[in-house]
CSV table of C-alpha atoms in Angstrom, one decimal:
chain,number,residue,atom,x,y,z
S,147,MET,CA,22.0,-19.7,-43.7
S,148,ILE,CA,25.2,-21.4,-42.5
S,149,SER,CA,27.6,-18.9,-41.0
S,150,THR,CA,30.5,-22.0,-39.8
S,151,ILE,CA,32.4,-25.5,-41.5
S,152,SER,CA,33.8,-27.1,-39.5
S,153,LEU,CA,36.5,-30.1,-40.7
S,154,GLU,CA,37.3,-32.2,-36.9
S,155,GLY,CA,40.3,-34.8,-37.7
S,156,LEU,CA,39.2,-35.2,-41.3
S,157,LEU,CA,41.3,-37.9,-44.1
S,158,PRO,CA,40.1,-39.2,-47.3
S,159,ARG,CA,39.9,-42.9,-46.5
S,160,VAL,CA,42.2,-44.0,-49.4
S,161,PHE,CA,45.5,-41.9,-47.4
S,162,ALA,CA,44.3,-43.7,-43.8
S,163,GLU,CA,47.5,-45.8,-44.0
S,164,ASP,CA,49.6,-43.6,-45.8
S,165,ASN,CA,52.6,-42.9,-43.4
S,166,THR,CA,54.0,-40.1,-46.2
S,167,VAL,CA,50.8,-38.5,-45.5
S,168,ARG,CA,49.9,-39.2,-41.9
S,169,SER,CA,53.4,-37.1,-41.3
S,170,ARG,CA,53.2,-34.7,-43.9
S,171,GLN,CA,52.1,-31.1,-42.2
S,172,SER,CA,49.2,-30.5,-43.6
S,173,ASP,CA,47.2,-27.6,-42.8
S,174,VAL,CA,44.0,-29.9,-43.2
S,175,TRP,CA,44.2,-33.2,-42.7
S,176,LEU,CA,43.7,-34.8,-39.2
S,177,ARG,CA,43.9,-31.4,-37.9
S,178,LYS,CA,42.0,-31.1,-34.7
S,179,ALA,CA,39.5,-27.7,-35.4
S,180,VAL,CA,39.9,-26.6,-39.5
S,181,THR,CA,36.8,-23.9,-39.4
S,182,PHE,CA,35.8,-22.0,-42.2
S,183,GLU,CA,33.8,-18.6,-41.6
S,184,ARG,CA,30.8,-17.5,-44.1
S,185,GLY,CA,32.7,-14.2,-45.2
S,186,GLN,CA,35.6,-14.8,-45.3
S,187,VAL,CA,37.8,-16.7,-48.3
S,188,TYR,CA,39.8,-19.3,-48.4
S,189,MET,CA,42.9,-20.6,-50.7
S,190,ILE,CA,43.4,-24.0,-49.8
S,191,LYS,CA,47.1,-24.7,-52.2
S,192,ALA,CA,47.8,-28.4,-52.8
S,193,THR,CA,50.2,-30.6,-55.2
S,194,SER,CA,47.9,-33.2,-57.5
S,195,GLY,CA,47.1,-36.5,-55.7
S,196,THR,CA,46.8,-34.6,-52.0
S,197,GLY,CA,42.4,-34.9,-52.5
S,198,LYS,CA,41.9,-30.9,-53.0
S,199,SER,CA,39.0,-31.6,-54.9
S,200,SER,CA,38.2,-35.1,-52.5
S,201,LEU,CA,38.2,-32.2,-49.5
S,202,CYS,CA,35.5,-30.5,-51.8
S,203,SER,CA,33.5,-33.6,-52.6
S,204,TYR,CA,33.5,-34.6,-49.2
S,205,ILE,CA,31.9,-30.8,-48.4
S,206,TYR,CA,29.5,-31.5,-51.0
S,207,GLY,CA,28.7,-33.9,-49.9
S,208,ASP,CA,28.7,-36.0,-52.7
S,209,ARG,CA,31.4,-38.5,-51.0
S,210,HIS,CA,30.9,-39.5,-47.7
S,211,ASP,CA,35.1,-41.7,-48.1
S,212,TYR,CA,36.4,-40.2,-44.8
S,213,GLN,CA,37.4,-40.7,-41.8
S,214,GLY,CA,36.9,-37.6,-39.1
S,215,ARG,CA,33.9,-35.1,-39.0
S,216,ILE,CA,32.3,-31.9,-41.2
S,217,LEU,CA,30.2,-29.9,-39.5
S,218,PHE,CA,28.2,-27.4,-40.1
S,219,ASP,CA,27.1,-25.1,-37.5
S,220,GLY,CA,27.9,-28.0,-35.3
S,221,THR,CA,26.1,-30.0,-36.6
S,222,ASP,CA,27.8,-33.6,-38.0
S,223,THR,CA,26.9,-33.8,-42.4
S,224,ALA,CA,26.9,-37.3,-41.9
S,225,SER,CA,23.9,-36.8,-39.6
S,226,LEU,CA,21.9,-35.2,-43.2
S,227,ASN,CA,18.6,-36.9,-45.1
S,228,VAL,CA,18.9,-36.5,-48.9
S,229,ALA,CA,15.9,-33.4,-49.3
S,230,ARG,CA,18.0,-31.8,-46.3
S,231,TRP,CA,21.8,-32.3,-48.7
S,232,CYS,CA,19.0,-31.0,-51.7
S,233,GLU,CA,18.1,-27.8,-49.7
S,234,LEU,CA,21.4,-27.2,-48.7
S,235,ARG,CA,23.1,-27.3,-52.6
S,236,ARG,CA,19.6,-25.0,-53.7
S,237,ARG,CA,20.4,-22.7,-51.0
S,238,VAL,CA,23.8,-22.7,-48.8
S,239,LEU,CA,26.6,-24.4,-51.3
S,240,GLY,CA,27.8,-23.1,-54.2
S,241,TYR,CA,30.1,-25.6,-56.0
S,242,MET,CA,32.9,-25.1,-59.7
S,243,PRO,CA,34.4,-28.6,-59.3
S,244,GLN,CA,37.4,-28.7,-61.3
S,245,GLU,CA,35.6,-31.4,-64.9
S,246,MET,CA,32.8,-29.0,-63.9
S,247,LYS,CA,30.3,-31.0,-66.1
S,248,LEU,CA,28.7,-28.8,-68.3
S,249,PHE,CA,26.2,-30.5,-70.6
S,250,PRO,CA,28.1,-30.7,-74.1
S,251,GLU,CA,25.0,-30.5,-76.6
S,252,LEU,CA,23.8,-27.5,-75.0
S,253,THR,CA,24.4,-24.0,-75.6
S,254,ALA,CA,26.4,-21.2,-72.8
S,255,ILE,CA,23.5,-19.9,-72.4
S,256,GLU,CA,21.8,-23.0,-72.4
S,257,ASN,CA,23.9,-24.4,-69.7
S,258,VAL,CA,23.9,-21.4,-67.4
S,259,GLU,CA,20.1,-21.2,-67.3
S,260,ILE,CA,19.1,-24.6,-66.9
S,261,LYS,CA,20.1,-24.0,-63.6
S,262,ASN,CA,18.7,-20.1,-63.1
S,263,ARG,CA,15.7,-21.8,-63.9
S,264,LEU,CA,15.3,-24.1,-60.5
S,265,THR,CA,17.2,-21.4,-58.5
S,266,HIS,CA,15.7,-18.4,-60.1
S,267,HIS,CA,18.2,-16.2,-59.0
S,268,PHE,CA,19.5,-14.2,-61.9
S,269,THR,CA,18.1,-12.5,-65.2
S,270,HIS,CA,18.7,-13.5,-68.3
S,271,SER,CA,19.7,-9.9,-69.1
S,272,HIS,CA,21.5,-11.0,-66.7
S,273,ILE,CA,23.0,-13.8,-67.7
S,274,VAL,CA,23.9,-12.4,-70.8
S,275,GLU,CA,26.1,-9.3,-69.2
S,276,MET,CA,28.1,-11.8,-67.2
S,277,LEU,CA,29.0,-13.8,-70.3
S,278,GLU,CA,30.0,-10.8,-72.0
S,279,SER,CA,32.1,-9.5,-69.2
S,280,LEU,CA,34.0,-12.5,-69.6
S,281,GLU,CA,34.2,-12.4,-73.4
S,282,LEU,CA,31.9,-15.1,-74.1
S,283,GLY,CA,29.5,-12.7,-75.7
S,284,ASP,CA,30.0,-14.2,-79.4
S,285,ARG,CA,30.1,-17.6,-77.7
S,286,ILE,CA,27.0,-17.6,-76.0
S,287,ASN,CA,24.7,-20.0,-77.9
S,288,VAL,CA,27.8,-21.9,-79.3
S,289,ALA,CA,27.9,-25.1,-78.2
S,290,ALA,CA,29.6,-25.6,-75.4
S,291,SER,CA,31.2,-29.2,-76.6
S,292,ARG,CA,32.8,-25.8,-79.4
S,293,LEU,CA,34.2,-23.5,-77.1
S,294,SER,CA,37.6,-23.9,-76.0
S,295,ALA,CA,38.6,-25.4,-72.5
S,296,GLY,CA,39.0,-21.1,-70.9
S,297,GLN,CA,35.2,-20.5,-72.9
S,298,GLN,CA,34.7,-23.8,-70.8
S,299,GLN,CA,35.6,-22.7,-67.6
S,300,ARG,CA,34.0,-19.4,-67.8
S,301,VAL,CA,30.7,-20.4,-68.4
S,302,ALA,CA,31.1,-22.4,-65.2
S,303,VAL,CA,32.0,-20.0,-62.9
S,304,VAL,CA,29.4,-18.7,-64.0
S,305,ARG,CA,26.6,-21.3,-64.0
S,306,ALA,CA,28.0,-21.3,-60.4
S,307,LEU,CA,27.4,-18.4,-59.1
S,308,CYS,CA,23.6,-18.5,-59.7
S,309,GLN,CA,21.8,-19.3,-56.8
S,310,PRO,CA,21.9,-18.1,-53.4
S,311,PHE,CA,25.2,-19.2,-51.3
S,312,ASP,CA,26.6,-18.7,-47.7
S,313,PHE,CA,29.7,-21.0,-49.0
S,314,LEU,CA,30.9,-21.6,-52.8
S,315,LEU,CA,33.1,-24.2,-53.6
S,316,ILE,CA,35.8,-23.4,-56.4
S,317,ASP,CA,37.9,-26.1,-57.2
S,318,GLU,CA,40.9,-24.8,-59.8
S,319,PRO,CA,38.2,-22.2,-61.5
S,320,VAL,CA,41.5,-20.8,-63.4
S,321,SER,CA,43.2,-23.4,-64.9
S,322,HIS,CA,42.4,-22.9,-68.3
S,323,LEU,CA,42.4,-18.6,-67.9
S,324,ASP,CA,45.5,-16.2,-68.9
S,325,GLU,CA,45.8,-13.0,-67.0
S,326,MET,CA,43.4,-11.1,-67.8
S,327,ASN,CA,40.5,-13.6,-67.7
S,328,ASN,CA,41.9,-15.1,-64.3
S,329,ALA,CA,41.0,-11.4,-62.1
S,330,ALA,CA,38.1,-11.1,-63.9
S,331,VAL,CA,36.7,-14.7,-62.6
S,332,GLY,CA,38.4,-13.4,-59.7
S,333,GLN,CA,36.3,-10.0,-59.4
S,334,MET,CA,32.6,-11.0,-60.8
S,335,ILE,CA,33.3,-13.9,-58.1
S,336,MET,CA,34.0,-11.6,-54.9
S,337,ASP,CA,31.4,-8.8,-55.6
S,338,GLU,CA,28.5,-11.8,-56.4
S,339,ALA,CA,30.5,-12.8,-52.6
S,340,ALA,CA,30.1,-10.1,-51.7
S,341,ARG,CA,26.8,-9.1,-52.3
S,342,GLN,CA,25.5,-13.1,-50.2
S,343,GLY,CA,27.6,-12.4,-47.6
S,344,ALA,CA,29.1,-15.7,-48.3
S,345,GLY,CA,32.4,-17.5,-48.0
S,346,VAL,CA,34.5,-18.2,-50.1
S,347,ILE,CA,37.3,-21.6,-50.9
S,348,ALA,CA,39.2,-21.7,-53.7
S,349,THR,CA,41.4,-24.3,-54.5
S,350,SER,CA,44.7,-24.8,-56.7
S,351,VAL,CA,47.8,-26.6,-58.4
S,352,GLY,CA,49.9,-23.5,-59.5
S,353,ASN,CA,47.6,-21.5,-61.1
S,354,ASP,CA,45.9,-19.2,-58.4
S,355,ILE,CA,43.0,-17.3,-58.5
S,356,VAL,CA,43.8,-14.0,-58.8
S,357,LEU,CA,40.7,-12.0,-55.6
S,358,PRO,CA,40.7,-8.4,-54.7
S,359,THR,CA,41.1,-9.2,-51.4
S,360,SER,CA,42.5,-10.8,-48.6
S,361,VAL,CA,43.0,-14.7,-48.3
S,362,THR,CA,43.7,-17.0,-45.5
S,363,THR,CA,45.9,-19.9,-46.9
S,364,LEU,CA,46.0,-23.3,-46.2
S,365,GLU,CA,48.1,-26.2,-47.2
S,366,LEU,CA,46.9,-29.2,-48.1
């Protein structure tokens, strides 16, 4: 379990010589201390190209091309080995990337089940119920490549929730969704986060996810 994620002087290396970025009053980049707490909800608002997806990848350990430090409960993530990262991604950090990364040849439910077989987090029937609640009941056995962008996004949300987590990272989770599905996804995410006592870190470039709770907003 981790209770806090802290950023200290964090900045993508690609921005290191960019005076425009350095002069902008970001709530995240180059701040002395930014701390995300378990059980709280955060919205990272950004314009395109300012590094929101990079931030998620840094916290998840996918990328390391940054200056500064990221700490989990005071431990610098630069010191973590591959085995520890694998354990964190299985039981501590949930992540839905902007690209969704569904397997196109697998059906909607197969894309969810392939992860759930690793975590054993939900029953098959519960996964079906989750997909049905997001209006995907008639698309469960359809290949991901034949789903619309919005349908794929809803499948990716369900898949992201199929694990234990202390923090859930969701990168533009509703960019392809209408108002009704946005609200349904937000409710599902918060229900599961509340059940696990987890923190949520969401990003947005305009179409904010509707979350039924108080949210701390940070400008990137």
